[in-house]
Coordinates of N, CA, C and O in Angstrom, one line a residue:
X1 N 166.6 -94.7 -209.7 CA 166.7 -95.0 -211.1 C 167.6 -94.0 -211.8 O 168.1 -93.0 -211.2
X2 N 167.7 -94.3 -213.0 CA 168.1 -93.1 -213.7 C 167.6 -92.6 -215.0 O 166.4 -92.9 -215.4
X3 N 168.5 -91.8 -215.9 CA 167.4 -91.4 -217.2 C 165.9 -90.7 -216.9 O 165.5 -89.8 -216.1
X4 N 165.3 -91.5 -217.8 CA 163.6 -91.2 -217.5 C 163.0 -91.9 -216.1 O 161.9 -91.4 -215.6
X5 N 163.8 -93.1 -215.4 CA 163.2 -93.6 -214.6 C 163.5 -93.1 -213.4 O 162.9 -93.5 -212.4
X6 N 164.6 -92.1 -213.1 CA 165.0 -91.4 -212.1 C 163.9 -90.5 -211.1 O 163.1 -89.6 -211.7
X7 N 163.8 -90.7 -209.9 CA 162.4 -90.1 -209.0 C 163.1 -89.4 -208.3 O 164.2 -89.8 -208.1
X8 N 162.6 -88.1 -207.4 CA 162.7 -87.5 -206.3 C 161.9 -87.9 -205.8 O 160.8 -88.0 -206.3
X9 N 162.4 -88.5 -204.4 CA 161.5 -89.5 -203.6 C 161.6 -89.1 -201.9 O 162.7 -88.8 -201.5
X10 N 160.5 -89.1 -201.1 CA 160.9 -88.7 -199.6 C 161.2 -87.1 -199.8 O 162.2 -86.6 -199.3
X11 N 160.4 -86.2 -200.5 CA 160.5 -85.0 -200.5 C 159.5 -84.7 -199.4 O 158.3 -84.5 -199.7
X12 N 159.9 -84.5 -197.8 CA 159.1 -84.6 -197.4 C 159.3 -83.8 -196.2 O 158.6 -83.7 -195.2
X13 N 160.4 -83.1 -196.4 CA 161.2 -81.7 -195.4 C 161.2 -80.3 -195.8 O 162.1 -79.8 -196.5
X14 N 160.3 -79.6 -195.4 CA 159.8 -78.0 -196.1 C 161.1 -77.4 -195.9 O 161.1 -76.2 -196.2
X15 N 161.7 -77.7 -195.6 CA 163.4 -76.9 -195.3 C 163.9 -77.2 -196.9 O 164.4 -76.3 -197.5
X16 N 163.7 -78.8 -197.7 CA 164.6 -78.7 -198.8 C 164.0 -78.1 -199.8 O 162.8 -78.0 -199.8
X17 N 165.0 -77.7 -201.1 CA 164.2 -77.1 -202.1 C 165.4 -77.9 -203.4 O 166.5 -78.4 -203.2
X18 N 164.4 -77.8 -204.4 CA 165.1 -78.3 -205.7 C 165.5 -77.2 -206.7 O 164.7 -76.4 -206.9
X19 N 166.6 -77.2 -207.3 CA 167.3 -76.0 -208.2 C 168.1 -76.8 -209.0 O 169.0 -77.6 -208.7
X20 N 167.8 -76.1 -210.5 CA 168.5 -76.4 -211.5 C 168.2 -75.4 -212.1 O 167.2 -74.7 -212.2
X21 N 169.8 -75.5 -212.9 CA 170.2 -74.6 -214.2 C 169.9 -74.9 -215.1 O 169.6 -76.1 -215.2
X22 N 169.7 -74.1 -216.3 CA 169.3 -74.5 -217.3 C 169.7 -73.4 -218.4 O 170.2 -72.3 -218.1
X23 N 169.5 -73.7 -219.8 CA 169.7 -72.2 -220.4 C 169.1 -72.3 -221.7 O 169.1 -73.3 -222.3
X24 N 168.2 -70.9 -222.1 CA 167.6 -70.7 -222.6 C 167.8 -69.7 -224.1 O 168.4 -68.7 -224.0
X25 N 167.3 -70.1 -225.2 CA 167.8 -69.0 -226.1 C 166.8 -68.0 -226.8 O 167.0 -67.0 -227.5
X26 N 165.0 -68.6 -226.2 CA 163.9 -68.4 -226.7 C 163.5 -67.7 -225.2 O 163.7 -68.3 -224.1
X27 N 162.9 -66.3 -225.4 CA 162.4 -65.7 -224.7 C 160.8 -65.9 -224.9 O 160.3 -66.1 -226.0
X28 N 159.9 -65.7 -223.7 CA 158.9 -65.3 -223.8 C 157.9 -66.1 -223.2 O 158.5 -66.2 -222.1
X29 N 156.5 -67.1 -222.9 CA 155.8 -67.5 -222.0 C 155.8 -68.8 -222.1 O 155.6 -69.2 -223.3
X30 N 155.9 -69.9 -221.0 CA 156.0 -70.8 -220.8 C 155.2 -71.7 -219.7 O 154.9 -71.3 -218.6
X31 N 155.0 -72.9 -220.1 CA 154.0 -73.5 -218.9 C 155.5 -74.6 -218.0 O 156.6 -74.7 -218.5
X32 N 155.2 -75.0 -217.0 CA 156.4 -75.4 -216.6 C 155.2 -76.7 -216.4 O 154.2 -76.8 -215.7
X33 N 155.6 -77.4 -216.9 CA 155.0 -78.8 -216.4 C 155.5 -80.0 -215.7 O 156.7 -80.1 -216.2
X34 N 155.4 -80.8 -215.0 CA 156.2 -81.9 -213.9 C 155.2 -82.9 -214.0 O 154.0 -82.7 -214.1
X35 N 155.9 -84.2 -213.9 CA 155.5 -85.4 -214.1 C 155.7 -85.6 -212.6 O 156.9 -85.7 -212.3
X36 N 154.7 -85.7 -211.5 CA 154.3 -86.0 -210.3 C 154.0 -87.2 -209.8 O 153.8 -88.1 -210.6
X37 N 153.8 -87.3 -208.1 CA 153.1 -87.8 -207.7 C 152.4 -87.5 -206.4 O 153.2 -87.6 -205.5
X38 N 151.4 -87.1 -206.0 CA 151.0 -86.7 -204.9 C 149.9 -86.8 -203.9 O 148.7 -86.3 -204.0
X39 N 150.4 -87.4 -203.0 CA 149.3 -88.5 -202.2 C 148.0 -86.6 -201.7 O 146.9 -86.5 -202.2
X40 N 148.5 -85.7 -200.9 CA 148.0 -85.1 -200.3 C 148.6 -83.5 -200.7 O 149.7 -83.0 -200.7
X41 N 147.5 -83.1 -201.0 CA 147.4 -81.9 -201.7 C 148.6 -80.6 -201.0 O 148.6 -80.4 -199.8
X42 N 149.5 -79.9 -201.7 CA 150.1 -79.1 -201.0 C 150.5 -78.1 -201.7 O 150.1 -78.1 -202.9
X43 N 151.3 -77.2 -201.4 CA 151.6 -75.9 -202.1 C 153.5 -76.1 -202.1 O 154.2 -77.0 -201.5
X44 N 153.8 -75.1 -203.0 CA 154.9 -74.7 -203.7 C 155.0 -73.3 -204.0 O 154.1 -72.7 -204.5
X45 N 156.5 -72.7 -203.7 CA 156.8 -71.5 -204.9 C 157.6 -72.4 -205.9 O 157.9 -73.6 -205.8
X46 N 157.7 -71.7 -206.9 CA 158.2 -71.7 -208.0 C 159.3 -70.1 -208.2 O 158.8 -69.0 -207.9
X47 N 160.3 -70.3 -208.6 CA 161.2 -69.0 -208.4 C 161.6 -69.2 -210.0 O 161.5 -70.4 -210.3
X48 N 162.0 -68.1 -211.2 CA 162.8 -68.7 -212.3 C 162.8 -67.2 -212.9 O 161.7 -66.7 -213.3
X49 N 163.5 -66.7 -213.1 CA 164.2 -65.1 -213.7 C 162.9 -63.9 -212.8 O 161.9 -63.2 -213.1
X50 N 163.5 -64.0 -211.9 CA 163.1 -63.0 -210.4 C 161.4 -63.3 -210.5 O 160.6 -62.4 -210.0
X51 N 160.9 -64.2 -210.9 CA 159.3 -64.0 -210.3 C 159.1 -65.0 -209.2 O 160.0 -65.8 -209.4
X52 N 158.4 -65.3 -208.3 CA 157.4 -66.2 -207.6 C 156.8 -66.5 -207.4 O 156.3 -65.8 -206.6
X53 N 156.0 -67.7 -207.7 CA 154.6 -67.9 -208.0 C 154.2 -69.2 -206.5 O 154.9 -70.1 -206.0
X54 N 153.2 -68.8 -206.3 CA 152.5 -70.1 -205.4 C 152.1 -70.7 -205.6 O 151.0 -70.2 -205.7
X55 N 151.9 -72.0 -205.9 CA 150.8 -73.4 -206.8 C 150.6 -73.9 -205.9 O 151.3 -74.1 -205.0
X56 N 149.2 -74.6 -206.1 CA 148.4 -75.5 -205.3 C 149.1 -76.5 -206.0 O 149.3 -76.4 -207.2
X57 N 149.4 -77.6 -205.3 CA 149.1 -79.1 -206.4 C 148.2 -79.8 -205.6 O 148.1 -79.8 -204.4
X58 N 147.5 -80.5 -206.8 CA 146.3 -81.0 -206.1 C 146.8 -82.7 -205.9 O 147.8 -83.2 -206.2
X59 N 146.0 -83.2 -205.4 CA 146.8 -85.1 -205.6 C 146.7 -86.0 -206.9 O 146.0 -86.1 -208.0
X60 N 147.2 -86.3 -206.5 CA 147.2 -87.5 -208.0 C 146.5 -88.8 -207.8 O 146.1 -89.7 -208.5
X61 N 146.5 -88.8 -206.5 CA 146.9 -90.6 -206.1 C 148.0 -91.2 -205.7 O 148.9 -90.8 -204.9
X62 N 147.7 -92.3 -206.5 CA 149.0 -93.1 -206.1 C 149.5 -94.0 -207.4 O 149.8 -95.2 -207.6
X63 N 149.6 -92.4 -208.6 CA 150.1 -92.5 -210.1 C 150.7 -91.5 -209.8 O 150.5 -90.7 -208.9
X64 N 151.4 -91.3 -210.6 CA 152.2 -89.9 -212.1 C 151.9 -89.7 -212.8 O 152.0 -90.4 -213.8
X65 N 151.1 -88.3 -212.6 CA 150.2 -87.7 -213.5 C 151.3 -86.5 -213.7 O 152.1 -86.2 -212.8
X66 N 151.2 -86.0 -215.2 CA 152.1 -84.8 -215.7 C 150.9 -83.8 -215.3 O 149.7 -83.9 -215.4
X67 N 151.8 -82.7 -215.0 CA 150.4 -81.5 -214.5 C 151.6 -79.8 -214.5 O 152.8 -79.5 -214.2
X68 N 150.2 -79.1 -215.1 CA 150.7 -78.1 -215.5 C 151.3 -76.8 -213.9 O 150.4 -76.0 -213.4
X69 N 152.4 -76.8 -213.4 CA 152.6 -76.4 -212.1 C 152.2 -75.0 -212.5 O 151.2 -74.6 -211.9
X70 N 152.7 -74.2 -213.6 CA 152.7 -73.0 -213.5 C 153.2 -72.2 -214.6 O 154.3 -72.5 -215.0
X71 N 152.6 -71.0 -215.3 CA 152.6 -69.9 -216.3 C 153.7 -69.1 -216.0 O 153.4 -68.5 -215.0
X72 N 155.1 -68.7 -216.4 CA 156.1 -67.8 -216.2 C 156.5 -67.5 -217.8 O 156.3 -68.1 -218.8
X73 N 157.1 -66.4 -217.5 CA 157.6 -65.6 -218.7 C 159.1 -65.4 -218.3 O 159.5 -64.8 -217.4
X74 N 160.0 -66.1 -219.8 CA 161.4 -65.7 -219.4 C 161.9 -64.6 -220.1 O 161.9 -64.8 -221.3
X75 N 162.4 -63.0 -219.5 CA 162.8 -61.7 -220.3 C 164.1 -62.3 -220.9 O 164.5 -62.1 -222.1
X76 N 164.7 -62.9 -220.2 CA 166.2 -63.2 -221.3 C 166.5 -63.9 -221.3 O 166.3 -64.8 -220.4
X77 N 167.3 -63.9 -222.4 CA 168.1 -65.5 -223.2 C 169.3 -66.1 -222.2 O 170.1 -65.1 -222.0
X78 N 169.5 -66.6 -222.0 CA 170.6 -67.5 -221.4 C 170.6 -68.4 -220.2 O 169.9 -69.4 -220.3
X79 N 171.2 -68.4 -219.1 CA 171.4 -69.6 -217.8 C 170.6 -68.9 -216.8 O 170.9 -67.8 -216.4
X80 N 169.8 -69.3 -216.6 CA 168.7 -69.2 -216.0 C 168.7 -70.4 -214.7 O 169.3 -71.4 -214.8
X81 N 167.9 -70.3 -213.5 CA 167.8 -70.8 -212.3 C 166.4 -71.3 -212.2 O 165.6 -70.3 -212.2
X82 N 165.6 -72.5 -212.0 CA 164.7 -72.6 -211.2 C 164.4 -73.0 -210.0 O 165.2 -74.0 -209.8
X83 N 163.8 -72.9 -209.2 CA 164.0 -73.6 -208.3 C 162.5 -73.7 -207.4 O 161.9 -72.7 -207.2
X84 N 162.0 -75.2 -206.8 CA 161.0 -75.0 -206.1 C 161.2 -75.4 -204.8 O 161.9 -76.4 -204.5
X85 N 160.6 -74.7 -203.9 CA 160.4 -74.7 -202.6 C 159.1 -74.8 -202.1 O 158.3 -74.0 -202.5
X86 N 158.7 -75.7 -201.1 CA 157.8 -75.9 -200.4 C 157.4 -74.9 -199.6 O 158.4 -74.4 -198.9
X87 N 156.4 -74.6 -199.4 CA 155.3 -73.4 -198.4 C 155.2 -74.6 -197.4 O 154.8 -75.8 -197.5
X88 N 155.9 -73.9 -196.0 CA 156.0 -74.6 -195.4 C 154.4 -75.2 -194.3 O 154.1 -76.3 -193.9
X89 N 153.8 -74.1 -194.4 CA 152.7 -74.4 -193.5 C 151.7 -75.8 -194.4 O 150.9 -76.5 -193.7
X90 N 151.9 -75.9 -195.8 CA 151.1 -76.6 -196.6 C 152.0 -77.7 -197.3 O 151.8 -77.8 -198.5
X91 N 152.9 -78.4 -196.6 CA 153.3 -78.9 -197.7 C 153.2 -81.3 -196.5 O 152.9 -81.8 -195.4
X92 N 153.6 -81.6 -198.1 CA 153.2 -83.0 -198.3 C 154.4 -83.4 -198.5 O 155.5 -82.9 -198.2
X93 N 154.0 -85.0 -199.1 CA 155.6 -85.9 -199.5 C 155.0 -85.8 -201.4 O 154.2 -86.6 -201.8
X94 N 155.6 -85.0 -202.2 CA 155.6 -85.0 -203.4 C 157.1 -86.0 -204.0 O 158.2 -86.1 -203.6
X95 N 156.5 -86.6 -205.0 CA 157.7 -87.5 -205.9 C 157.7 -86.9 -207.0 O 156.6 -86.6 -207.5
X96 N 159.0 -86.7 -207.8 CA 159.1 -85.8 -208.9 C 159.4 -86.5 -209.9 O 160.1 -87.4 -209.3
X97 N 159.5 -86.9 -210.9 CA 160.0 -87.7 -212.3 C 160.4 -86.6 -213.5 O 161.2 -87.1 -214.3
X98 N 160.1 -85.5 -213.8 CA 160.6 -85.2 -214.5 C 159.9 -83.7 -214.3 O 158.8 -83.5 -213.8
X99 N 161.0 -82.2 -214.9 CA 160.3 -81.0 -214.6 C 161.1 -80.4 -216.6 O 162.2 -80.6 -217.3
X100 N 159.5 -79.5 -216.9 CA 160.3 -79.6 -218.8 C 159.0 -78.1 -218.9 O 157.9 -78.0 -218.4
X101 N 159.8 -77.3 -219.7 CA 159.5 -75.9 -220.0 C 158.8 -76.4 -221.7 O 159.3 -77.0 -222.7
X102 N 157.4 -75.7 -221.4 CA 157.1 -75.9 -223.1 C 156.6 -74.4 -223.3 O 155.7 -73.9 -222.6
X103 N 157.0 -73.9 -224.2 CA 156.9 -72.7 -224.8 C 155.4 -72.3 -225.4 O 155.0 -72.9 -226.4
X104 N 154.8 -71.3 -225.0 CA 153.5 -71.2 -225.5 C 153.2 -70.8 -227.1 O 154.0 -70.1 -227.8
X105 N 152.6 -71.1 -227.4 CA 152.5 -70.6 -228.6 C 151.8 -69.1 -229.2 O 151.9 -68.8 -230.4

């Protein structure tokens, strides 16, 4: 698909990882949330201005549930990298629909 309807689909090789740029002008704590789908429970880092984090995701089913991946804090303003990688010992076939930074308040 594309637009909103566009899926990462067959994510299902702990060797690939997903990375995008992005840029930022607001510093400070954010939830990173992703519009999923996930038959069988698996893990993830999360990489984005030098931290690492490990998340469980838990399953969804066999919907697209938006779910809060993970708490990061960005120190500075500009192009910034995220990128997620599967833990290889724990990982599943995840479908991705959309990944969106919302700023804590």
């Amino acid at each position: 698909g594309t637009g909103e309807n566009s899926v990462i689909q067959n994510w299902v090789d702990p060797r690939a990882r997903l990375e995008w740029v992005f840029n930022t002008t607001d510093t400070g704590k954010y939830d990173v949330l992703a519009k999923v789908k996930v038959i069988q429970p698996c893990k993830l880092t999360i990489r984005v201005d030098g931290q690492n984090k490990e998340v469980e995701v838990a399953s969804t089913g066999n919907e697209f549930q938006t779910i809060n991946l993970s708490e990061i804090r960005i120190t500075k303003a500009g192009d910034q990298t995220i990128s997620l990688r599967p833990v290889r010992d724990n990982w599943g076939n995840i479908e991705l629909m959309n990944l969106e930074f919302m700023k804590q308040k």
